[in-house]
PDB file of N, CA and C and ligand atoms in Angstrom:
ATOM      1  N   MET Z   1       5.077  20.064  -7.253  1.00 82.00           N
ATOM      2  CA  MET Z   1       4.906  20.228  -9.157  1.00 82.00           C
ATOM      3  C   MET Z   1       4.617  19.041  -9.401  1.00 82.00           C
ATOM      4  N   ALA Z   2       3.442  19.410 -10.339  1.00 86.00           N
ATOM      5  CA  ALA Z   2       2.884  17.933 -11.323  1.00 86.00           C
ATOM      6  C   ALA Z   2       2.794  17.922 -12.402  1.00 86.00           C
ATOM      7  N   THR Z   3       2.403  17.245 -13.842  1.00 88.00           N
ATOM      8  CA  THR Z   3       3.174  17.649 -14.763  1.00 88.00           C
ATOM      9  C   THR Z   3       1.595  17.454 -15.690  1.00 88.00           C
ATOM     10  N   TYR Z   4       0.509  18.454 -16.041  1.00 91.00           N
ATOM     11  CA  TYR Z   4      -0.435  18.407 -15.722  1.00 91.00           C
ATOM     12  C   TYR Z   4      -0.461  18.858 -17.798  1.00 91.00           C
ATOM     13  N   GLY Z   5      -1.589  17.340 -18.319  1.00 92.00           N
ATOM     14  CA  GLY Z   5      -0.916  17.682 -19.798  1.00 92.00           C
ATOM     15  C   GLY Z   5      -2.514  18.576 -20.068  1.00 92.00           C
ATOM     16  N   TYR Z   6      -2.800  18.945 -21.438  1.00 94.00           N
ATOM     17  CA  TYR Z   6      -3.332  19.694 -22.182  1.00 94.00           C
ATOM     18  C   TYR Z   6      -3.307  19.454 -23.449  1.00 94.00           C
ATOM     19  N   ARG Z   7      -3.963  20.330 -24.414  1.00 94.00           N
ATOM     20  CA  ARG Z   7      -3.407  19.905 -25.757  1.00 94.00           C
ATOM     21  C   ARG Z   7      -4.146  21.039 -26.424  1.00 94.00           C
ATOM     22  N   CYS Z   8      -3.464  21.491 -27.423  1.00 94.00           N
ATOM     23  CA  CYS Z   8      -3.460  22.437 -28.273  1.00 94.00           C
ATOM     24  C   CYS Z   8      -3.975  22.686 -29.699  1.00 94.00           C
ATOM     25  N   ASP Z   9      -4.229  22.793 -29.758  1.00 92.00           N
ATOM     26  CA  ASP Z   9      -5.631  23.336 -31.764  1.00 92.00           C
ATOM     27  C   ASP Z   9      -4.307  23.028 -32.396  1.00 92.00           C
ATOM     28  N   VAL Z  10      -3.356  24.091 -32.435  1.00 92.00           N
ATOM     29  CA  VAL Z  10      -2.301  23.886 -33.456  1.00 92.00           C
ATOM     30  C   VAL Z  10      -1.108  22.941 -32.714  1.00 92.00           C
ATOM     31  N   ASP Z  11      -0.571  22.326 -31.720  1.00 90.00           N
ATOM     32  CA  ASP Z  11       0.501  21.859 -31.301  1.00 90.00           C
ATOM     33  C   ASP Z  11       0.342  20.560 -30.423  1.00 90.00           C
ATOM     34  N   GLY Z  12      -0.666  20.316 -30.836  1.00 91.00           N
ATOM     35  CA  GLY Z  12      -1.164  19.102 -29.888  1.00 91.00           C
ATOM     36  C   GLY Z  12      -0.854  18.884 -28.415  1.00 91.00           C
ATOM     37  N   PRO Z  13      -0.550  17.996 -27.649  1.00 92.00           N
ATOM     38  CA  PRO Z  13      -0.614  17.779 -26.872  1.00 92.00           C
ATOM     39  C   PRO Z  13       1.402  18.663 -25.787  1.00 92.00           C
ATOM     40  N   VAL Z  14       0.387  18.854 -24.805  1.00 92.00           N
ATOM     41  CA  VAL Z  14       1.329  20.077 -24.241  1.00 92.00           C
ATOM     42  C   VAL Z  14       1.707  19.750 -22.767  1.00 92.00           C
ATOM     43  N   ASP Z  15       2.553  19.673 -22.162  1.00 92.00           N
ATOM     44  CA  ASP Z  15       2.931  18.845 -21.028  1.00 92.00           C
ATOM     45  C   ASP Z  15       2.925  20.057 -20.181  1.00 92.00           C
ATOM     46  N   VAL Z  16       2.409  21.001 -19.322  1.00 91.00           N
ATOM     47  CA  VAL Z  16       2.929  22.023 -18.106  1.00 91.00           C
ATOM     48  C   VAL Z  16       2.940  21.330 -16.736  1.00 91.00           C
ATOM     49  N   LYS Z  17       3.883  22.626 -16.571  1.00 91.00           N
ATOM     50  CA  LYS Z  17       4.782  21.147 -14.566  1.00 91.00           C
ATOM     51  C   LYS Z  17       4.131  23.165 -14.465  1.00 91.00           C
ATOM     52  N   LEU Z  18       3.100  22.663 -13.028  1.00 90.00           N
ATOM     53  CA  LEU Z  18       2.072  23.243 -11.997  1.00 90.00           C
ATOM     54  C   LEU Z  18       1.867  22.944 -10.691  1.00 90.00           C
ATOM     55  N   PRO Z  19       1.688  24.098  -9.679  1.00 91.00           N
ATOM     56  CA  PRO Z  19       1.718  23.363  -8.048  1.00 91.00           C
ATOM     57  C   PRO Z  19       0.530  22.015  -8.214  1.00 91.00           C
ATOM     58  N   ILE Z  20       0.512  21.178  -7.118  1.00 87.00           N
ATOM     59  CA  ILE Z  20      -0.965  20.137  -7.236  1.00 87.00           C
ATOM     60  C   ILE Z  20      -1.825  21.059  -6.760  1.00 87.00           C
ATOM     61  N   GLY Z  21      -2.880  20.349  -7.384  1.00 87.00           N
ATOM     62  CA  GLY Z  21      -4.417  21.585  -7.420  1.00 87.00           C
ATOM     63  C   GLY Z  21      -4.776  22.762  -8.046  1.00 87.00           C
ATOM     64  N   THR Z  22      -4.157  22.500  -8.560  1.00 90.00           N
ATOM     65  CA  THR Z  22      -3.695  24.542  -9.081  1.00 90.00           C
ATOM     66  C   THR Z  22      -3.979  25.030 -10.334  1.00 90.00           C
ATOM     67  N   ALA Z  23      -4.332  23.672 -10.977  1.00 89.00           N
ATOM     68  CA  ALA Z  23      -3.821  23.422 -13.189  1.00 89.00           C
ATOM     69  C   ALA Z  23      -5.839  24.169 -13.436  1.00 89.00           C
ATOM     70  N   PRO Z  24      -5.755  24.619 -14.358  1.00 92.00           N
ATOM     71  CA  PRO Z  24      -7.323  25.007 -14.847  1.00 92.00           C
ATOM     72  C   PRO Z  24      -7.368  25.034 -15.275  1.00 92.00           C
ATOM     73  N   ALA Z  25      -8.904  24.606 -15.634  1.00 93.00           N
ATOM     74  CA  ALA Z  25      -9.342  23.499 -17.271  1.00 93.00           C
ATOM     75  C   ALA Z  25      -8.479  24.518 -18.247  1.00 93.00           C
ATOM     76  N   THR Z  26      -8.293  25.501 -18.444  1.00 94.00           N
ATOM     77  CA  THR Z  26      -7.471  25.625 -20.078  1.00 94.00           C
ATOM     78  C   THR Z  26      -6.165  26.602 -19.575  1.00 94.00           C
ATOM     79  N   ILE Z  27      -5.655  26.818 -20.225  1.00 94.00           N
ATOM     80  CA  ILE Z  27      -4.256  27.262 -20.138  1.00 94.00           C
ATOM     81  C   ILE Z  27      -3.860  28.050 -21.521  1.00 94.00           C
ATOM     82  N   ALA Z  28      -3.032  28.985 -22.013  1.00 94.00           N
ATOM     83  CA  ALA Z  28      -2.753  29.648 -22.975  1.00 94.00           C
ATOM     84  C   ALA Z  28      -1.824  28.687 -23.573  1.00 94.00           C
ATOM     85  N   CYS Z  29      -1.078  27.694 -24.689  1.00 94.00           N
ATOM     86  CA  CYS Z  29      -0.494  27.522 -24.589  1.00 94.00           C
ATOM     87  C   CYS Z  29       0.849  28.282 -24.477  1.00 94.00           C
ATOM     88  N   PRO Z  30       2.299  27.434 -23.950  1.00 91.00           N
ATOM     89  CA  PRO Z  30       3.103  28.203 -23.572  1.00 91.00           C
ATOM     90  C   PRO Z  30       4.233  28.192 -25.366  1.00 91.00           C
ATOM     91  N   ASN Z  31       3.680  27.364 -26.427  1.00 92.00           N
ATOM     92  CA  ASN Z  31       4.085  27.538 -27.506  1.00 92.00           C
ATOM     93  C   ASN Z  31       4.100  28.880 -28.191  1.00 92.00           C
ATOM     94  N   CYS Z  32       2.366  28.717 -28.900  1.00 94.00           N
ATOM     95  CA  CYS Z  32       2.224  29.662 -29.680  1.00 94.00           C
ATOM     96  C   CYS Z  32       0.524  30.789 -29.211  1.00 94.00           C
ATOM     97  N   GLY Z  33       0.391  30.287 -27.553  1.00 92.00           N
ATOM     98  CA  GLY Z  33      -0.597  31.361 -27.019  1.00 92.00           C
ATOM     99  C   GLY Z  33      -2.541  30.766 -27.244  1.00 92.00           C
ATOM    100  N   GLU Z  34      -2.541  29.910 -28.068  1.00 92.00           N
ATOM    101  CA  GLU Z  34      -3.853  29.721 -27.801  1.00 92.00           C
ATOM    102  C   GLU Z  34      -3.891  29.007 -27.218  1.00 92.00           C
ATOM    103  N   PRO Z  35      -5.683  29.238 -26.589  1.00 93.00           N
ATOM    104  CA  PRO Z  35      -6.292  27.920 -25.602  1.00 93.00           C
ATOM    105  C   PRO Z  35      -6.024  26.727 -25.938  1.00 93.00           C
ATOM    106  N   ALA Z  36      -5.735  25.715 -24.589  1.00 94.00           N
ATOM    107  CA  ALA Z  36      -4.870  24.546 -24.803  1.00 94.00           C
ATOM    108  C   ALA Z  36      -6.332  24.240 -23.470  1.00 94.00           C
ATOM    109  N   ALA Z  37      -7.078  23.061 -23.724  1.00 94.00           N
ATOM    110  CA  ALA Z  37      -7.947  22.458 -22.908  1.00 94.00           C
ATOM    111  C   ALA Z  37      -7.143  20.774 -22.266  1.00 94.00           C
ATOM    112  N   ARG Z  38      -7.735  21.204 -20.891  1.00 94.00           N
ATOM    113  CA  ARG Z  38      -7.501  20.061 -20.256  1.00 94.00           C
ATOM    114  C   ARG Z  38      -7.362  18.924 -20.377  1.00 94.00           C
ATOM    115  N   VAL Z  39      -5.957  18.126 -20.125  1.00 92.00           N
ATOM    116  CA  VAL Z  39      -6.355  16.650 -20.824  1.00 92.00           C
ATOM    117  C   VAL Z  39      -6.231  15.416 -20.004  1.00 92.00           C
ATOM    118  N   PHE Z  40      -6.938  14.333 -19.372  1.00 87.00           N
ATOM    119  CA  PHE Z  40      -6.944  13.994 -18.286  1.00 87.00           C
ATOM    120  C   PHE Z  40      -6.734  12.055 -18.955  1.00 87.00           C
ATOM    121  N   THR Z  41      -5.546  11.657 -18.671  1.00 78.00           N
ATOM    122  CA  THR Z  41      -4.644  10.422 -18.330  1.00 78.00           C
ATOM    123  C   THR Z  41      -4.850   9.968 -17.500  1.00 78.00           C
ATOM    124  N   ALA Z  42      -4.696   8.554 -18.005  1.00 75.00           N
ATOM    125  CA  ALA Z  42      -3.996   7.390 -17.215  1.00 75.00           C
ATOM    126  C   ALA Z  42      -2.914   7.556 -15.817  1.00 75.00           C
ATOM    127  N   PRO Z  43      -2.645   7.338 -14.995  1.00 72.00           N
ATOM    128  CA  PRO Z  43      -1.837   7.259 -13.940  1.00 72.00           C
ATOM    129  C   PRO Z  43      -0.300   6.791 -14.581  1.00 72.00           C
ATOM    130  N   MET Z  44      -0.236   7.653 -13.191  1.00 70.00           N
ATOM    131  CA  MET Z  44       1.558   6.232 -14.963  1.00 70.00           C
ATOM    132  C   MET Z  44       2.050   5.252 -13.393  1.00 70.00           C
ATOM    133  N   LEU Z  45       0.723   4.021 -13.539  1.00 68.00           N
ATOM    134  CA  LEU Z  45       0.934   3.067 -13.155  1.00 68.00           C
ATOM    135  C   LEU Z  45       2.838   2.443 -13.048  1.00 68.00           C
ATOM    136  N   GLY Z  46       2.165   2.222 -14.311  1.00 70.00           N
ATOM    137  CA  GLY Z  46       3.832   1.722 -14.441  1.00 70.00           C
ATOM    138  C   GLY Z  46       5.535   1.628 -14.681  1.00 70.00           C
ATOM    139  N   LEU Z  47       5.625   2.988 -14.057  1.00 75.00           N
ATOM    140  CA  LEU Z  47       6.997   3.395 -13.305  1.00 75.00           C
ATOM    141  C   LEU Z  47       7.050   3.447 -11.239  1.00 75.00           C
ATOM    142  N   ALA Z  48       5.284   3.003 -11.304  1.00 77.00           N
ATOM    143  CA  ALA Z  48       5.450   3.302  -9.825  1.00 77.00           C
ATOM    144  C   ALA Z  48       6.142   1.205  -9.505  1.00 77.00           C
ATOM    145  N   ASP Z  49       6.781   1.088  -8.218  1.00 85.00           N
ATOM    146  CA  ASP Z  49       7.551   0.103  -7.682  1.00 85.00           C
ATOM    147  C   ASP Z  49       5.932  -1.074  -7.451  1.00 85.00           C
ATOM    148  N   ARG Z  50       6.752  -2.286  -8.302  1.00 87.00           N
ATOM    149  CA  ARG Z  50       5.163  -3.572  -8.447  1.00 87.00           C
ATOM    150  C   ARG Z  50       4.641  -3.870  -7.326  1.00 87.00           C
ATOM    151  N   ARG Z  51       6.325  -4.452  -5.563  1.00 90.00           N
ATOM    152  CA  ARG Z  51       5.716  -4.747  -4.412  1.00 90.00           C
ATOM    153  C   ARG Z  51       4.867  -3.323  -3.690  1.00 90.00           C
ATOM    154  N   ARG Z  52       4.838  -2.059  -3.719  1.00 87.00           N
ATOM    155  CA  ARG Z  52       4.165  -1.496  -3.382  1.00 87.00           C
ATOM    156  C   ARG Z  52       2.360  -1.216  -4.265  1.00 87.00           C
ATOM    157  N   LEU Z  53       2.468  -1.089  -5.159  1.00 86.00           N
ATOM    158  CA  LEU Z  53       1.247  -1.405  -5.831  1.00 86.00           C
ATOM    159  C   LEU Z  53       0.798  -2.953  -5.359  1.00 86.00           C
ATOM    160  N   ALA Z  54       0.967  -4.090  -4.856  1.00 90.00           N
ATOM    161  CA  ALA Z  54       0.623  -4.964  -4.884  1.00 90.00           C
ATOM    162  C   ALA Z  54       0.461  -4.937  -3.186  1.00 90.00           C
ATOM    163  N   ALA Z  55       1.147  -4.353  -2.588  1.00 91.00           N
ATOM    164  CA  ALA Z  55       0.569  -3.934  -1.392  1.00 91.00           C
ATOM    165  C   ALA Z  55      -0.851  -3.129  -1.077  1.00 91.00           C
ATOM    166  N   ILE Z  56      -0.860  -1.407  -1.743  1.00 88.00           N
ATOM    167  CA  ILE Z  56      -2.120  -1.098  -1.559  1.00 88.00           C
ATOM    168  C   ILE Z  56      -2.879  -1.691  -2.264  1.00 88.00           C
ATOM    169  N   GLU Z  57      -3.043  -2.860  -3.568  1.00 89.00           N
ATOM    170  CA  GLU Z  57      -4.119  -3.266  -3.845  1.00 89.00           C
ATOM    171  C   GLU Z  57      -4.313  -4.449  -2.580  1.00 89.00           C
ATOM    172  N   HIS Z  58      -3.978  -5.813  -2.080  1.00 90.00           N
ATOM    173  CA  HIS Z  58      -4.124  -5.931  -1.512  1.00 90.00           C
ATOM    174  C   HIS Z  58      -4.396  -5.406  -0.133  1.00 90.00           C
ATOM    175  N   GLY Z  59      -4.181  -4.363   0.370  1.00 90.00           N
ATOM    176  CA  GLY Z  59      -4.880  -3.481   1.489  1.00 90.00           C
ATOM    177  C   GLY Z  59      -6.254  -3.517   1.103  1.00 90.00           C
ATOM    178  N   GLU Z  60      -6.511  -3.032  -0.012  1.00 90.00           N
ATOM    179  CA  GLU Z  60      -7.866  -3.123  -0.050  1.00 90.00           C
ATOM    180  C   GLU Z  60      -8.639  -3.859  -0.766  1.00 90.00           C
ATOM    181  N   LYS Z  61      -8.854  -5.014  -0.658  1.00 90.00           N
ATOM    182  CA  LYS Z  61      -9.282  -5.813  -1.344  1.00 90.00           C
ATOM    183  C   LYS Z  61      -9.536  -6.447   0.388  1.00 90.00           C
ATOM    184  N   SER Z  62      -8.240  -6.383   1.023  1.00 89.00           N
ATOM    185  CA  SER Z  62      -8.557  -7.137   2.317  1.00 89.00           C
ATOM    186  C   SER Z  62      -9.812  -6.327   2.958  1.00 89.00           C
ATOM    187  N   ARG Z  63     -10.320  -5.052   2.361  1.00 89.00           N
ATOM    188  CA  ARG Z  63     -11.020  -3.814   3.368  1.00 89.00           C
ATOM    189  C   ARG Z  63     -12.397  -4.962   3.565  1.00 89.00           C
ATOM    190  N   ASP Z  64     -13.037  -5.591   1.663  1.00 86.00           N
ATOM    191  CA  ASP Z  64     -13.770  -6.090   1.339  1.00 86.00           C
ATOM    192  C   ASP Z  64     -13.906  -7.154   1.723  1.00 86.00           C
ATOM    193  N   GLU Z  65     -13.369  -8.059   1.419  1.00 86.00           N
ATOM    194  CA  GLU Z  65     -13.189  -9.585   1.299  1.00 86.00           C
ATOM    195  C   GLU Z  65     -11.605 -10.439   1.449  1.00 86.00           C
ATOM    196  N   PRO Z  66     -11.637  -9.737   2.936  1.00 85.00           N
ATOM    197  CA  PRO Z  66     -10.626 -10.361   3.896  1.00 85.00           C
ATOM    198  C   PRO Z  66     -10.488 -11.515   3.570  1.00 85.00           C
ATOM    199  N   ASP Z  67      -8.970 -11.982   3.701  1.00 81.00           N
ATOM    200  CA  ASP Z  67      -8.236 -13.412   3.331  1.00 81.00           C
ATOM    201  C   ASP Z  67      -9.481 -14.124   4.868  1.00 81.00           C
ATOM    202  N   VAL Z  68      -9.694 -15.693   5.049  1.00 83.00           N
ATOM    203  CA  VAL Z  68     -10.211 -16.449   5.709  1.00 83.00           C
ATOM    204  C   VAL Z  68      -9.020 -17.076   6.423  1.00 83.00           C
ATOM    205  N   VAL Z  69      -8.447 -16.936   7.175  1.00 80.00           N
ATOM    206  CA  VAL Z  69      -7.623 -17.963   7.796  1.00 80.00           C
ATOM    207  C   VAL Z  69      -8.068 -19.024   9.375  1.00 80.00           C
ATOM    208  N   SER Z  70      -6.948 -19.951   9.605  1.00 81.00           N
ATOM    209  CA  SER Z  70      -7.619 -21.177  10.919  1.00 81.00           C
ATOM    210  C   SER Z  70      -6.192 -20.697  10.711  1.00 81.00           C
ATOM    211  N   ALA Z  71      -4.369 -19.791  10.836  1.00 76.00           N
ATOM    212  CA  ALA Z  71      -3.804 -19.973  11.521  1.00 76.00           C
ATOM    213  C   ALA Z  71      -3.438 -19.186  11.530  1.00 76.00           C
ATOM    214  N   PRO Z  72      -1.977 -17.922  12.628  1.00 75.00           N
ATOM    215  CA  PRO Z  72      -1.773 -16.830  11.345  1.00 75.00           C
ATOM    216  C   PRO Z  72      -0.470 -17.302  10.788  1.00 75.00           C
ATOM    217  N   ALA Z  73      -0.481 -16.550   9.785  1.00 74.00           N
ATOM    218  CA  ALA Z  73       0.907 -16.842   8.894  1.00 74.00           C
ATOM    219  C   ALA Z  73       2.554 -16.403   9.290  1.00 74.00           C
ATOM    220  N   GLY Z  74       2.868 -17.541   8.443  1.00 75.00           N
ATOM    221  CA  GLY Z  74       4.609 -17.435   8.990  1.00 75.00           C
ATOM    222  C   GLY Z  74       4.972 -18.395   9.276  1.00 75.00           C
ATOM    223  N   ALA Z  75       5.579 -18.283  10.727  1.00 68.00           N
ATOM    224  CA  ALA Z  75       6.580 -19.272  11.319  1.00 68.00           C
ATOM    225  C   ALA Z  75       4.993 -20.817  11.192  1.00 68.00           C
ATOM    226  N   PRO Z  76       5.640 -22.027  11.257  1.00 72.00           N
ATOM    227  CA  PRO Z  76       4.531 -23.027  12.059  1.00 72.00           C
ATOM    228  C   PRO Z  76       4.145 -23.017  13.016  1.00 72.00           C
ATOM    229  N   ARG Z  77       3.176 -23.615  13.213  1.00 69.00           N
ATOM    230  CA  ARG Z  77       2.747 -23.864  14.703  1.00 69.00           C
ATOM    231  C   ARG Z  77       3.550 -24.660  15.332  1.00 69.00           C
ATOM    232  N   ARG Z  78       4.337 -24.382  16.990  1.00 73.00           N
ATOM    233  CA  ARG Z  78       4.679 -26.229  17.494  1.00 73.00           C
ATOM    234  C   ARG Z  78       4.571 -25.920  18.763  1.00 73.00           C
ATOM    235  N   GLN Z  79       4.575 -26.364  19.132  1.00 75.00           N
ATOM    236  CA  GLN Z  79       3.949 -27.188  21.128  1.00 75.00           C
ATOM    237  C   GLN Z  79       5.375 -26.246  22.169  1.00 75.00           C
ATOM    238  N   THR Z  80       4.588 -25.519  22.653  1.00 76.00           N
ATOM    239  CA  THR Z  80       4.804 -24.012  23.938  1.00 76.00           C
ATOM    240  C   THR Z  80       5.590 -25.311  24.105  1.00 76.00           C
ATOM    241  N   ARG Z  81       6.947 -24.860  24.836  1.00 80.00           N
ATOM    242  CA  ARG Z  81       8.354 -26.079  25.793  1.00 80.00           C
ATOM    243  C   ARG Z  81       7.522 -25.513  27.183  1.00 80.00           C
ATOM    244  N   MET Z  82       7.380 -26.638  28.223  1.00 81.00           N
ATOM    245  CA  MET Z  82       7.080 -26.400  29.868  1.00 81.00           C
ATOM    246  C   MET Z  82       8.613 -26.073  29.918  1.00 81.00           C
ATOM    247  N   ALA Z  83       8.611 -25.201  31.295  1.00 82.00           N
ATOM    248  CA  ALA Z  83       9.853 -24.431  31.787  1.00 82.00           C
ATOM    249  C   ALA Z  83       9.632 -26.353  32.518  1.00 82.00           C
ATOM    250  N   PRO Z  84      11.054 -26.546  32.975  1.00 83.00           N
ATOM    251  CA  PRO Z  84      11.386 -27.274  33.500  1.00 83.00           C
ATOM    252  C   PRO Z  84      10.928 -27.838  35.189  1.00 83.00           C
ATOM    253  N   PRO Z  85      10.888 -28.997  35.732  1.00 85.00           N
ATOM    254  CA  PRO Z  85       9.831 -28.840  36.589  1.00 85.00           C
ATOM    255  C   PRO Z  85      11.010 -28.351  38.037  1.00 85.00           C
ATOM    256  N   ASN Z  86      10.624 -28.083  38.599  1.00 89.00           N
ATOM    257  CA  ASN Z  86      11.895 -27.150  39.713  1.00 89.00           C
ATOM    258  C   ASN Z  86      11.751 -28.737  40.575  1.00 89.00           C
ATOM    259  N   PRO Z  87      13.025 -28.862  40.935  1.00 90.00           N
ATOM    260  CA  PRO Z  87      13.717 -30.016  41.852  1.00 90.00           C
ATOM    261  C   PRO Z  87      13.052 -29.707  43.328  1.00 90.00           C
ATOM    262  N   ALA Z  88      13.218 -28.375  43.545  1.00 91.00           N
ATOM    263  CA  ALA Z  88      12.155 -27.862  45.295  1.00 91.00           C
ATOM    264  C   ALA Z  88      11.066 -29.132  45.396  1.00 91.00           C
ATOM    265  N   PHE Z  89      10.415 -28.364  44.327  1.00 87.00           N
ATOM    266  CA  PHE Z  89       9.138 -28.917  44.265  1.00 87.00           C
ATOM    267  C   PHE Z  89       8.687 -30.640  44.962  1.00 87.00           C
ATOM    268  N   ALA Z  90       9.751 -31.672  44.567  1.00 87.00           N
ATOM    269  CA  ALA Z  90       9.325 -32.549  45.005  1.00 87.00           C
ATOM    270  C   ALA Z  90       9.873 -32.412  46.922  1.00 87.00           C
ATOM    271  N   ARG Z  91      10.363 -31.635  47.196  1.00 91.00           N
ATOM    272  CA  ARG Z  91      10.398 -31.943  48.316  1.00 91.00           C
ATOM    273  C   ARG Z  91       9.416 -31.446  49.002  1.00 91.00           C
ATOM    274  N   LEU Z  92       8.330 -30.647  49.163  1.00 90.00           N
ATOM    275  CA  LEU Z  92       7.618 -30.163  49.727  1.00 90.00           C
ATOM    276  C   LEU Z  92       5.774 -31.340  49.945  1.00 90.00           C
ATOM    277  N   PRO Z  93       5.484 -31.238  50.650  1.00 90.00           N
ATOM    278  CA  PRO Z  93       4.917 -32.434  51.736  1.00 90.00           C
ATOM    279  C   PRO Z  93       4.082 -33.202  50.590  1.00 90.00           C
ATOM    280  N   ARG Z  94       3.450 -34.172  50.788  1.00 88.00           N
ATOM    281  CA  ARG Z  94       2.489 -34.902  49.393  1.00 88.00           C
ATOM    282  C   ARG Z  94       1.207 -34.771  50.700  1.00 88.00           C
ATOM    283  N   PRO Z  95       0.032 -34.578  49.696  1.00 87.00           N
ATOM    284  CA  PRO Z  95      -1.210 -34.478  50.126  1.00 87.00           C
ATOM    285  C   PRO Z  95      -1.460 -36.056  50.538  1.00 87.00           C
ATOM    286  N   LEU Z  96      -2.503 -35.842  51.738  1.00 84.00           N
ATOM    287  CA  LEU Z  96      -3.049 -37.303  52.279  1.00 84.00           C
ATOM    288  C   LEU Z  96      -3.367 -38.246  51.538  1.00 84.00           C
ATOM    289  N   THR Z  97      -3.793 -39.073  51.677  1.00 75.00           N
ATOM    290  CA  THR Z  97      -4.366 -39.786  50.899  1.00 75.00           C
ATOM    291  C   THR Z  97      -4.944 -41.065  51.333  1.00 75.00           C
TER     292      THR Z  97
HETATM  293 ZN1   ZN F 101      -0.085  25.570 -28.826  1.00 95.95          ZN
END
């Protein structure tokens, strides 16, 4: 169910709960029965989670203007440690010079 806004000439703004996608352009006012036209309002973004909104906004921005980076985000780069040399390699024959 979603809440749709209508404006009745007699009662003013009226909210009606209807299944999503089924809101007609006009309804009979639930208070007086007069025809009430649908009113479109901004979505209630103030009630949404700010971090989720920021993530959505960043995702939409990165489609057209992706951030240019020179290194992966996160941990700073550090040298990869080599495995310690195998002592058995010291016993192998050396090439002749
Ligand atoms: Zn009314």
